[in-house]
Amino acid sequence: MQGKAGLWFRRASGVCLLLGAWQLASLFFPPLVVPPIAQVLSTLVRLMTQSDFGATIGTTILRLIAGLAIGVGVGAVLGLLFGLCPKIEDVGTPLIHVLQAIPPVCWVVLALVWFGFNGKPCVFIVATATVPTVVINLSHGVRSVDPQLRHVTLPSIRPYFRSALEIVIGGGWKLAVMGEVLTTNSGIGGAITTARLNIEPDAIIAWSLLLVLGCYLTQRLLRMAFCGKEGVTC
């Protein structure tokens, strides 16, 4: 318990330092540049009590889930194939390198041409960013298994799959919202765009805090799910 208590104390200290720096900066800059913490919290409460708050959050979550489902599904199949068959990996590796190298903003522009301003580009860029991470982690996991133990490949690569999911979920939130900012007026990204047009930095920061919370909660739920299956304490 002392170890866990010390960990939480250090994390709380880091949060306090961050909040202190934020509040200090707000004393030297106008609210349009660095809004005070109290103002952001007030705006956060206002946003959460609006009638369309649930729909805004839900729209982004649905796009995130769709993109992750496609990316993880394709990535898992390719990752297993690459790990089990090096010849298939040789053929598919250039594609994975292309997906890794092209910046997400380029995919956004292409997706706008292919799908239009309807939210589908958000799903597309989350999926394209997810595939390489899952492929690389799973293929490495498969190759790390002793060939004589290939009948237990799936249980053996669970840690690699978990690591890939933690990475893509964290990045997926950011990519989904970025896609919404650039391609639609709905979801959290649409709300951030509206706040930008209205010059409301407090609202932008408030939505950003909600994104941080959403990312933390989903990654925490993922860890709890995997830890439960692995029989260890998170």
Coordinates of N, CA and C in Angstrom, one line a residue:
M1 N 0.8 -1.2 0.0 CA 0.0 0.0 0.0 C 0.9 1.3 0.0
Q2 N 2.0 1.2 0.7 CA 2.8 2.4 0.7 C 3.3 2.7 -0.7
G3 N 3.7 1.7 -1.4 CA 4.1 1.9 -2.8 C 3.1 2.6 -3.6
K4 N 1.8 2.0 -3.6 CA 0.7 2.6 -4.4 C 0.4 4.0 -3.9
A5 N 0.4 4.2 -2.5 CA 0.1 5.5 -2.0 C 1.2 6.5 -2.4
G6 N 2.4 6.1 -2.5 CA 3.5 7.0 -2.9 C 3.3 7.3 -4.4
L7 N 2.9 6.4 -5.2 CA 2.7 6.6 -6.6 C 1.6 7.6 -6.8
W8 N 0.5 7.5 -6.1 CA -0.6 8.4 -6.3 C -0.2 9.8 -5.8
F9 N 0.6 9.8 -4.7 CA 1.1 11.1 -4.2 C 1.9 11.9 -5.3
R10 N 2.8 11.1 -5.9 CA 3.7 11.7 -6.9 C 2.8 12.2 -8.1
R11 N 1.8 11.4 -8.5 CA 1.0 11.8 -9.6 C 0.2 13.1 -9.2
A12 N -0.3 13.1 -8.0 CA -1.1 14.2 -7.5 C -0.2 15.5 -7.5
S13 N 1.0 15.3 -7.1 CA 2.0 16.4 -7.1 C 2.2 17.0 -8.5
G14 N 2.3 16.1 -9.5 CA 2.5 16.5 -10.8 C 1.3 17.3 -11.3
V15 N 0.1 16.8 -11.0 CA -1.2 17.6 -11.4 C -1.2 18.9 -10.7
C16 N -0.8 19.0 -9.4 CA -0.9 20.3 -8.7 C 0.1 21.3 -9.3
L17 N 1.3 20.8 -9.7 CA 2.3 21.6 -10.4 C 1.8 22.2 -11.7
L18 N 1.1 21.3 -12.4 CA 0.5 21.7 -13.7 C -0.5 22.8 -13.5
L19 N -1.4 22.6 -12.5 CA -2.5 23.5 -12.3 C -1.9 24.8 -11.7
G20 N -0.9 24.7 -10.9 CA -0.3 25.9 -10.4 C 0.4 26.8 -11.5
A21 N 1.0 26.1 -12.4 CA 1.6 26.8 -13.5 C 0.6 27.5 -14.4
W22 N -0.5 26.8 -14.6 CA -1.6 27.3 -15.4 C -2.2 28.6 -14.7
Q23 N -2.5 28.5 -13.4 CA -3.1 29.6 -12.7 C -2.1 30.8 -12.6
L24 N -0.8 30.5 -12.5 CA 0.2 31.5 -12.5 C 0.2 32.3 -13.8
A25 N 0.2 31.5 -14.9 CA 0.2 32.1 -16.2 C -1.0 33.0 -16.5
S26 N -2.2 32.6 -15.9 CA -3.4 33.3 -16.1 C -3.3 34.7 -15.4
L27 N -2.4 34.9 -14.5 CA -2.2 36.2 -13.8 C -1.4 37.2 -14.7
F28 N -0.7 36.6 -15.6 CA 0.2 37.5 -16.5 C -0.4 37.7 -17.9
F29 N -1.4 36.9 -18.3 CA -2.0 37.0 -19.6 C -3.5 37.2 -19.5
P30 N -4.0 37.9 -20.5 CA -5.5 38.1 -20.5 C -6.3 36.8 -20.7
P31 N -7.5 36.8 -20.3 CA -8.3 35.6 -20.3 C -8.5 35.0 -21.8
L32 N -8.4 35.9 -22.8 CA -8.4 35.4 -24.1 C -7.2 34.6 -24.5
V33 N -6.1 34.7 -23.8 CA -4.9 34.0 -24.0 C -4.8 32.8 -23.1
V34 N -4.9 33.0 -21.8 CA -4.9 32.0 -20.8 C -6.0 32.2 -19.8
P35 N -7.2 31.5 -20.0 CA -8.3 31.7 -19.1 C -8.0 31.1 -17.8
P36 N -8.5 31.7 -16.7 CA -8.2 31.1 -15.4 C -8.9 29.8 -15.2
I37 N -8.4 29.0 -14.2 CA -9.0 27.7 -14.0 C -10.5 27.8 -13.6
A38 N -10.8 28.8 -12.8 CA -12.2 28.9 -12.4 C -13.1 29.2 -13.6
Q39 N -12.7 30.0 -14.5 CA -13.5 30.3 -15.7 C -13.7 29.0 -16.5
V40 N -12.6 28.2 -16.7 CA -12.7 27.0 -17.5 C -13.7 26.0 -16.8
L41 N -13.6 25.9 -15.5 CA -14.4 24.9 -14.8 C -15.9 25.4 -14.9
S42 N -16.1 26.7 -14.8 CA -17.5 27.2 -15.0 C -18.0 26.9 -16.4
T43 N -17.2 27.0 -17.4 CA -17.6 26.7 -18.7 C -17.8 25.2 -18.9
L44 N -17.0 24.4 -18.3 CA -17.1 23.0 -18.3 C -18.5 22.5 -17.8
V45 N -18.9 23.1 -16.6 CA -20.2 22.8 -16.1 C -21.3 23.2 -17.0
R46 N -21.1 24.4 -17.6 CA -22.2 24.9 -18.5 C -22.3 24.0 -19.7
L47 N -21.2 23.5 -20.3 CA -21.2 22.6 -21.4 C -21.9 21.3 -21.1
M48 N -21.6 20.8 -19.9 CA -22.2 19.5 -19.5 C -23.6 19.5 -19.1
T49 N -24.2 20.7 -18.9 CA -25.6 20.8 -18.6 C -26.4 21.2 -19.9
Q50 N -25.8 21.4 -21.0 CA -26.5 21.7 -22.2 C -27.2 20.4 -22.7
S51 N -28.3 20.6 -23.4 CA -29.2 19.5 -23.9 C -28.5 18.6 -24.9
D52 N -27.6 19.2 -25.7 CA -26.9 18.5 -26.8 C -25.6 17.9 -26.3
F53 N -25.2 18.0 -25.1 CA -23.9 17.5 -24.6 C -23.7 16.0 -24.9
G54 N -24.7 15.2 -24.5 CA -24.6 13.8 -24.7 C -24.5 13.4 -26.1
A55 N -25.2 14.1 -27.0 CA -25.2 13.8 -28.4 C -23.8 14.1 -29.0
T56 N -23.2 15.2 -28.5 CA -21.9 15.6 -29.0 C -20.9 14.6 -28.6
I57 N -20.9 14.2 -27.4 CA -19.9 13.2 -26.9 C -20.1 11.9 -27.6
G58 N -21.4 11.5 -27.7 CA -21.7 10.2 -28.3 C -21.3 10.1 -29.8
T59 N -21.5 11.2 -30.5 CA -21.1 11.2 -31.9 C -19.6 10.9 -32.1
T60 N -18.8 11.6 -31.3 CA -17.3 11.3 -31.3 C -17.0 9.9 -30.9
I61 N -17.6 9.4 -29.9 CA -17.3 8.1 -29.4 C -17.7 7.0 -30.5
L62 N -18.8 7.2 -31.1 CA -19.2 6.3 -32.2 C -18.2 6.3 -33.3
R63 N -17.7 7.4 -33.7 CA -16.7 7.5 -34.8 C -15.4 6.9 -34.3
L64 N -15.1 7.1 -33.1 CA -13.8 6.5 -32.6 C -14.0 5.0 -32.5
I65 N -15.1 4.4 -32.1 CA -15.3 3.0 -32.0 C -15.2 2.4 -33.4
A66 N -15.9 3.0 -34.3 CA -15.9 2.5 -35.7 C -14.5 2.5 -36.3
G67 N -13.8 3.5 -36.1 CA -12.4 3.6 -36.7 C -11.5 2.5 -36.0
L68 N -11.6 2.4 -34.7 CA -10.8 1.4 -34.0 C -11.2 0.0 -34.4
A69 N -12.5 -0.2 -34.5 CA -12.9 -1.6 -34.8 C -12.4 -2.0 -36.2
I70 N -12.5 -1.1 -37.2 CA -11.9 -1.4 -38.5 C -10.4 -1.6 -38.4
G71 N -9.7 -0.7 -37.8 CA -8.3 -0.7 -37.7 C -7.7 -1.9 -37.0
V72 N -8.4 -2.2 -35.8 CA -7.9 -3.3 -35.0 C -8.2 -4.6 -35.7
G73 N -9.4 -4.7 -36.4 CA -9.7 -5.9 -37.1 C -8.8 -6.2 -38.2
V74 N -8.5 -5.2 -39.1 CA -7.6 -5.4 -40.2 C -6.2 -5.6 -39.7
G75 N -5.8 -4.9 -38.7 CA -4.4 -5.0 -38.1 C -4.2 -6.3 -37.5
A76 N -5.2 -6.9 -36.8 CA -5.0 -8.1 -36.1 C -4.8 -9.3 -37.1
V77 N -5.6 -9.3 -38.2 CA -5.4 -10.3 -39.2 C -4.1 -10.2 -39.9
L78 N -3.7 -9.0 -40.3 CA -2.4 -8.8 -40.9 C -1.2 -9.1 -40.0
G79 N -1.4 -8.7 -38.7 CA -0.3 -9.0 -37.8 C -0.1 -10.4 -37.6
L80 N -1.1 -11.2 -37.4 CA -1.0 -12.7 -37.3 C -0.4 -13.3 -38.5
L81 N -0.8 -12.8 -39.7 CA -0.3 -13.4 -41.0 C 1.2 -13.0 -41.1
F82 N 1.6 -11.8 -40.8 CA 3.0 -11.4 -40.9 C 3.8 -12.2 -39.9
G83 N 3.3 -12.4 -38.7 CA 4.1 -13.1 -37.8 C 4.3 -14.6 -38.1
L84 N 3.2 -15.2 -38.7 CA 3.3 -16.6 -39.0 C 3.9 -16.9 -40.3
C85 N 3.9 -16.0 -41.2 CA 4.5 -16.2 -42.6 C 5.3 -15.0 -43.0
P86 N 6.7 -15.2 -42.9 CA 7.6 -14.1 -43.2 C 7.4 -13.6 -44.7
K87 N 7.1 -14.5 -45.6 CA 7.0 -14.1 -47.0 C 5.8 -13.2 -47.2
I88 N 4.7 -13.4 -46.5 CA 3.6 -12.5 -46.5 C 4.0 -11.1 -45.9
E89 N 4.8 -11.2 -44.9 CA 5.3 -9.9 -44.3 C 6.1 -9.1 -45.2
D90 N 6.9 -9.8 -46.0 CA 7.8 -9.1 -47.0 C 7.0 -8.4 -48.0
V91 N 5.8 -9.0 -48.4 CA 5.0 -8.4 -49.4 C 4.2 -7.2 -48.8
G92 N 3.7 -7.3 -47.5 CA 2.9 -6.3 -46.9 C 3.6 -5.2 -46.2
T93 N 4.9 -5.4 -45.9 CA 5.6 -4.4 -45.1 C 5.7 -3.0 -45.8
P94 N 5.9 -2.9 -47.1 CA 5.8 -1.6 -47.8 C 4.5 -0.9 -47.5
L95 N 3.4 -1.6 -47.5 CA 2.1 -0.9 -47.2 C 2.1 -0.4 -45.8
I96 N 2.6 -1.1 -44.9 CA 2.6 -0.7 -43.5 C 3.5 0.5 -43.3
H97 N 4.6 0.5 -44.0 CA 5.5 1.7 -44.0 C 4.8 2.9 -44.5
V98 N 4.0 2.7 -45.6 CA 3.3 3.9 -46.2 C 2.3 4.4 -45.2
L99 N 1.5 3.5 -44.6 CA 0.5 4.0 -43.6 C 1.2 4.7 -42.5
Q100 N 2.4 4.3 -42.1 CA 3.1 4.9 -41.0 C 3.6 6.3 -41.4
A101 N 4.1 6.4 -42.6 CA 4.8 7.6 -43.0 C 3.9 8.7 -43.4
I102 N 2.8 8.5 -43.9 CA 1.9 9.5 -44.4 C 1.2 10.2 -43.2
P103 N 1.4 11.5 -43.0 CA 0.8 12.3 -41.9 C -0.7 12.1 -41.9
P104 N -1.4 12.1 -40.8 CA -2.8 12.0 -40.7 C -3.6 13.1 -41.5
V105 N -3.0 14.3 -41.5 CA -3.6 15.4 -42.2 C -3.7 15.1 -43.7
C106 N -2.8 14.4 -44.2 CA -2.9 14.0 -45.6 C -4.0 13.1 -45.9
W107 N -4.2 12.1 -45.0 CA -5.3 11.2 -45.1 C -6.6 12.0 -45.0
V108 N -6.7 13.0 -44.1 CA -7.9 13.8 -44.0 C -8.3 14.4 -45.3
V109 N -7.3 15.0 -46.0 CA -7.5 15.7 -47.2 C -8.0 14.7 -48.3
L110 N -7.4 13.5 -48.3 CA -7.8 12.5 -49.3 C -9.2 12.0 -48.9
A111 N -9.5 11.8 -47.6 CA -10.8 11.3 -47.2 C -11.9 12.3 -47.5
L112 N -11.6 13.6 -47.4 CA -12.6 14.6 -47.8 C -13.0 14.4 -49.3
V113 N -12.0 14.1 -50.1 CA -12.3 13.9 -51.5 C -13.1 12.7 -51.7
W114 N -12.8 11.6 -51.0 CA -13.4 10.3 -51.2 C -14.8 10.3 -50.5
F115 N -14.9 10.8 -49.3 CA -16.2 10.7 -48.5 C -17.0 11.9 -48.3
G116 N -16.4 13.1 -48.4 CA -17.1 14.4 -48.2 C -17.1 14.8 -46.8
F117 N -17.8 15.9 -46.5 CA -17.9 16.5 -45.2 C -19.0 15.9 -44.4
N118 N -18.8 14.6 -44.0 CA -19.9 13.9 -43.3 C -19.5 13.1 -42.1
G119 N -18.3 13.3 -41.6 CA -17.8 12.5 -40.5 C -17.1 11.2 -40.8
K120 N -17.3 10.7 -42.0 CA -16.7 9.5 -42.4 C -15.1 9.6 -42.4
P121 N -14.6 10.8 -42.8 CA -13.1 10.9 -42.8 C -12.5 10.7 -41.4
C122 N -13.3 11.0 -40.4 CA -12.8 10.8 -39.0 C -12.6 9.3 -38.7
V123 N -13.6 8.5 -39.2 CA -13.5 7.0 -39.0 C -12.3 6.5 -39.8
F124 N -12.1 7.1 -41.0 CA -11.1 6.6 -41.9 C -9.7 6.9 -41.4
I125 N -9.4 8.1 -40.8 CA -8.1 8.4 -40.4 C -7.8 7.6 -39.1
V126 N -8.8 7.4 -38.2 CA -8.5 6.5 -37.0 C -8.1 5.1 -37.5
A127 N -8.8 4.6 -38.5 CA -8.5 3.2 -38.9 C -7.2 3.1 -39.5
T128 N -6.8 4.1 -40.4 CA -5.5 4.0 -41.1 C -4.4 4.2 -40.1
A129 N -4.6 5.0 -39.0 CA -3.5 5.1 -38.0 C -3.4 3.9 -37.1
T130 N -4.5 3.2 -37.0 CA -4.5 2.1 -36.0 C -3.9 0.8 -36.6
V131 N -4.1 0.6 -37.9 CA -3.6 -0.6 -38.5 C -2.1 -0.9 -38.3
P132 N -1.2 0.1 -38.6 CA 0.2 -0.2 -38.5 C 0.6 -0.6 -37.1
T133 N 0.1 0.1 -36.1 CA 0.5 -0.1 -34.7 C 0.1 -1.6 -34.3
V134 N -1.1 -2.0 -34.7 CA -1.6 -3.3 -34.3 C -0.8 -4.4 -35.1
V135 N -0.5 -4.1 -36.4 CA 0.3 -5.1 -37.2 C 1.7 -5.3 -36.6
I136 N 2.3 -4.2 -36.3 CA 3.7 -4.3 -35.8 C 3.8 -5.0 -34.5
N137 N 2.9 -4.6 -33.5 CA 2.9 -5.2 -32.2 C 2.6 -6.7 -32.3
L138 N 1.5 -7.1 -33.0 CA 1.1 -8.5 -33.1 C 2.2 -9.4 -33.8
S139 N 2.7 -8.8 -34.9 CA 3.7 -9.6 -35.6 C 4.9 -9.9 -34.8
H140 N 5.4 -8.9 -34.0 CA 6.5 -9.1 -33.1 C 6.1 -10.1 -32.0
G141 N 4.9 -10.0 -31.5 CA 4.4 -10.9 -30.5 C 4.4 -12.4 -31.0
V142 N 3.9 -12.6 -32.2 CA 3.9 -13.9 -32.8 C 5.3 -14.5 -33.0
R143 N 6.2 -13.6 -33.5 CA 7.6 -14.1 -33.7 C 8.3 -14.4 -32.4
S144 N 7.9 -13.8 -31.3 CA 8.5 -14.0 -30.0 C 8.1 -15.4 -29.4
V145 N 7.1 -16.0 -29.9 CA 6.6 -17.3 -29.4 C 7.5 -18.4 -29.9
D146 N 7.9 -19.3 -29.0 CA 8.7 -20.4 -29.4 C 7.9 -21.2 -30.5
P147 N 8.5 -21.6 -31.6 CA 7.8 -22.3 -32.7 C 7.2 -23.6 -32.2
Q148 N 7.8 -24.2 -31.1 CA 7.2 -25.4 -30.6 C 6.0 -25.2 -29.8
L149 N 5.7 -23.9 -29.5 CA 4.5 -23.5 -28.7 C 3.5 -22.7 -29.5
R150 N 3.6 -22.9 -30.8 CA 2.7 -22.1 -31.7 C 1.2 -22.4 -31.4
H151 N 0.9 -23.5 -30.7 CA -0.5 -23.8 -30.4 C -1.0 -22.9 -29.3
V152 N -0.2 -22.2 -28.7 CA -0.6 -21.3 -27.6 C -0.3 -19.8 -28.0
T153 N -0.3 -19.6 -29.3 CA 0.1 -18.3 -29.8 C -0.8 -17.2 -29.3
L154 N -2.1 -17.3 -29.4 CA -3.0 -16.3 -29.0 C -2.8 -15.9 -27.6
P155 N -2.8 -16.8 -26.6 CA -2.6 -16.4 -25.2 C -1.2 -15.7 -25.0
S156 N -0.2 -16.1 -25.8 CA 1.1 -15.6 -25.6 C 1.2 -14.2 -26.1
I157 N 0.5 -13.8 -27.1 CA 0.6 -12.4 -27.7 C -0.4 -11.5 -27.0
R158 N -1.1 -11.9 -26.0 CA -2.1 -11.0 -25.3 C -1.4 -9.7 -24.8
P159 N -0.2 -9.7 -24.2 CA 0.4 -8.5 -23.8 C 0.7 -7.5 -24.9
Y160 N 1.1 -8.1 -26.1 CA 1.4 -7.3 -27.3 C 0.1 -6.6 -27.8
F161 N -1.0 -7.4 -27.7 CA -2.2 -6.9 -28.2 C -2.7 -5.8 -27.3
R162 N -2.6 -6.0 -26.0 CA -2.9 -5.0 -25.0 C -2.1 -3.7 -25.2
S163 N -0.8 -3.8 -25.4 CA 0.0 -2.6 -25.6 C -0.4 -1.9 -26.9
A164 N -0.8 -2.6 -27.9 CA -1.2 -2.0 -29.2 C -2.5 -1.2 -28.9
L165 N -3.4 -1.8 -28.2 CA -4.7 -1.2 -27.9 C -4.6 0.1 -27.1
E166 N -3.7 0.1 -26.1 CA -3.5 1.3 -25.3 C -3.0 2.4 -26.2
I167 N -2.1 2.1 -27.1 CA -1.5 3.1 -28.0 C -2.6 3.7 -28.9
V168 N -3.3 2.8 -29.6 CA -4.3 3.3 -30.6 C -5.5 4.0 -30.0
I169 N -5.9 3.6 -28.8 CA -7.0 4.2 -28.1 C -6.6 5.7 -27.8
G170 N -5.4 5.9 -27.2 CA -4.9 7.2 -26.9 C -4.8 8.1 -28.1
G171 N -4.2 7.5 -29.2 CA -4.1 8.3 -30.4 C -5.4 8.5 -31.1
G172 N -6.3 7.5 -31.0 CA -7.6 7.5 -31.7 C -8.5 8.7 -31.2
W173 N -8.5 9.0 -29.9 CA -9.3 10.1 -29.5 C -8.8 11.4 -30.2
K174 N -7.5 11.6 -30.2 CA -6.9 12.8 -30.8 C -7.2 12.9 -32.3
L175 N -7.1 11.8 -33.0 CA -7.3 11.8 -34.4 C -8.8 11.9 -34.8
A176 N -9.7 11.3 -34.0 CA -11.1 11.5 -34.3 C -11.5 12.9 -34.2
V177 N -11.0 13.6 -33.1 CA -11.4 15.0 -32.9 C -10.8 15.9 -33.9
M178 N -9.5 15.6 -34.3 CA -8.9 16.4 -35.3 C -9.6 16.3 -36.6
G179 N -10.1 15.0 -37.0 CA -10.9 14.8 -38.2 C -12.2 15.6 -38.1
E180 N -12.8 15.7 -36.9 CA -14.1 16.4 -36.8 C -13.8 17.9 -37.0
V181 N -12.7 18.4 -36.4 CA -12.4 19.8 -36.6 C -12.3 20.2 -38.1
L182 N -11.7 19.3 -38.8 CA -11.3 19.6 -40.2 C -12.4 19.2 -41.2
T183 N -13.3 18.3 -40.8 CA -14.2 17.8 -41.8 C -15.7 17.8 -41.5
T184 N -16.1 18.3 -40.3 CA -17.5 18.3 -40.0 C -17.8 19.3 -38.9
N185 N -19.0 19.6 -38.6 CA -19.4 20.5 -37.6 C -20.1 19.8 -36.4
S186 N -20.0 18.5 -36.3 CA -20.6 17.8 -35.3 C -19.5 17.1 -34.4
G187 N -20.0 16.5 -33.3 CA -19.1 15.9 -32.4 C -18.2 16.9 -31.6
I188 N -17.3 16.4 -30.8 CA -16.4 17.3 -30.0 C -15.6 18.2 -30.9
G189 N -15.1 17.7 -32.0 CA -14.4 18.6 -32.9 C -15.2 19.7 -33.5
G190 N -16.5 19.4 -33.8 CA -17.3 20.5 -34.2 C -17.6 21.6 -33.1
A191 N -17.7 21.1 -31.9 CA -17.9 22.0 -30.8 C -16.6 22.9 -30.6
I192 N -15.4 22.3 -30.8 CA -14.2 23.0 -30.6 C -14.1 24.1 -31.8
T193 N -14.5 23.7 -33.0 CA -14.5 24.6 -34.1 C -15.4 25.8 -33.8
T194 N -16.6 25.5 -33.2 CA -17.5 26.6 -32.9 C -16.9 27.5 -31.8
A195 N -16.3 26.9 -30.8 CA -15.6 27.7 -29.8 C -14.5 28.6 -30.4
R196 N -13.8 28.1 -31.4 CA -12.7 28.9 -32.0 C -13.3 30.0 -32.8
L197 N -14.4 29.8 -33.5 CA -15.0 30.9 -34.3 C -15.6 31.9 -33.4
N198 N -16.0 31.5 -32.2 CA -16.6 32.5 -31.2 C -15.5 33.1 -30.3
I199 N -14.3 32.7 -30.5 CA -13.1 33.2 -29.7 C -13.4 32.9 -28.2
E200 N -13.6 31.6 -27.9 CA -13.8 31.1 -26.6 C -12.8 30.1 -26.1
P201 N -11.6 30.6 -25.8 CA -10.5 29.6 -25.4 C -10.9 28.8 -24.2
D202 N -11.7 29.4 -23.3 CA -12.1 28.6 -22.1 C -12.9 27.3 -22.5
A203 N -13.8 27.5 -23.6 CA -14.6 26.3 -24.0 C -13.6 25.3 -24.7
I204 N -12.7 25.8 -25.5 CA -11.7 24.9 -26.1 C -11.0 24.1 -25.1
I205 N -10.5 24.7 -24.0 CA -9.8 24.0 -23.0 C -10.7 23.1 -22.2
A206 N -12.0 23.5 -22.0 CA -12.9 22.6 -21.3 C -13.2 21.3 -22.1
W207 N -13.4 21.5 -23.4 CA -13.5 20.3 -24.3 C -12.3 19.4 -24.3
S208 N -11.1 20.1 -24.2 CA -9.8 19.3 -24.2 C -9.7 18.5 -22.9
L209 N -10.2 19.1 -21.8 CA -10.2 18.4 -20.5 C -11.1 17.1 -20.6
L210 N -12.2 17.3 -21.2 CA -13.1 16.1 -21.4 C -12.5 15.1 -22.3
L211 N -11.7 15.5 -23.2 CA -10.9 14.5 -24.1 C -9.9 13.7 -23.2
V212 N -9.2 14.5 -22.4 CA -8.2 13.8 -21.5 C -8.9 12.8 -20.6
L213 N -10.1 13.2 -20.1 CA -10.8 12.3 -19.2 C -11.3 11.1 -20.0
G214 N -11.8 11.3 -21.2 CA -12.3 10.2 -22.0 C -11.2 9.2 -22.3
C215 N -10.0 9.7 -22.7 CA -8.9 8.9 -23.0 C -8.4 8.1 -21.8
Y216 N -8.4 8.8 -20.6 CA -8.0 8.1 -19.4 C -8.9 7.0 -19.0
L217 N -10.2 7.3 -19.1 CA -11.2 6.3 -18.7 C -11.2 5.0 -19.6
T218 N -11.1 5.3 -20.9 CA -11.1 4.1 -21.8 C -9.8 3.3 -21.7
Q219 N -8.7 3.9 -21.5 CA -7.5 3.2 -21.2 C -7.5 2.4 -19.9
R220 N -8.1 3.1 -18.9 CA -8.2 2.4 -17.6 C -9.1 1.2 -17.7
L221 N -10.3 1.3 -18.4 CA -11.2 0.2 -18.6 C -10.5 -0.9 -19.3
L222 N -9.6 -0.6 -20.3 CA -8.9 -1.6 -21.1 C -8.0 -2.4 -20.1
R223 N -7.2 -1.6 -19.3 CA -6.3 -2.3 -18.4 C -7.0 -3.2 -17.4
M224 N -8.2 -2.7 -16.9 CA -8.9 -3.6 -16.0 C -9.4 -4.8 -16.7
A225 N -9.9 -4.7 -17.9 CA -10.3 -5.9 -18.6 C -9.2 -6.9 -18.9
F226 N -8.1 -6.4 -19.3 CA -7.0 -7.4 -19.5 C -6.4 -7.9 -18.2
C227 N -6.3 -7.1 -17.2 CA -5.8 -7.5 -15.9 C -6.7 -8.6 -15.3
G228 N -8.0 -8.4 -15.5 CA -8.9 -9.4 -15.0 C -8.7 -10.8 -15.7
K229 N -8.5 -10.7 -17.0 CA -8.2 -12.0 -17.7 C -6.9 -12.6 -17.4
E230 N -5.9 -11.8 -17.1 CA -4.6 -12.3 -16.8 C -4.4 -12.6 -15.3
G231 N -5.4 -12.3 -14.5 CA -5.3 -12.6 -13.1 C -4.3 -11.8 -12.3
V232 N -4.1 -10.6 -12.7 CA -3.1 -9.7 -12.0 C -3.8 -8.5 -11.6
T233 N -3.2 -7.7 -10.7 CA -3.8 -6.5 -10.2 C -3.2 -5.3 -11.0
C234 N -4.1 -4.4 -11.5 CA -3.6 -3.3 -12.2 C -3.3 -2.1 -11.3

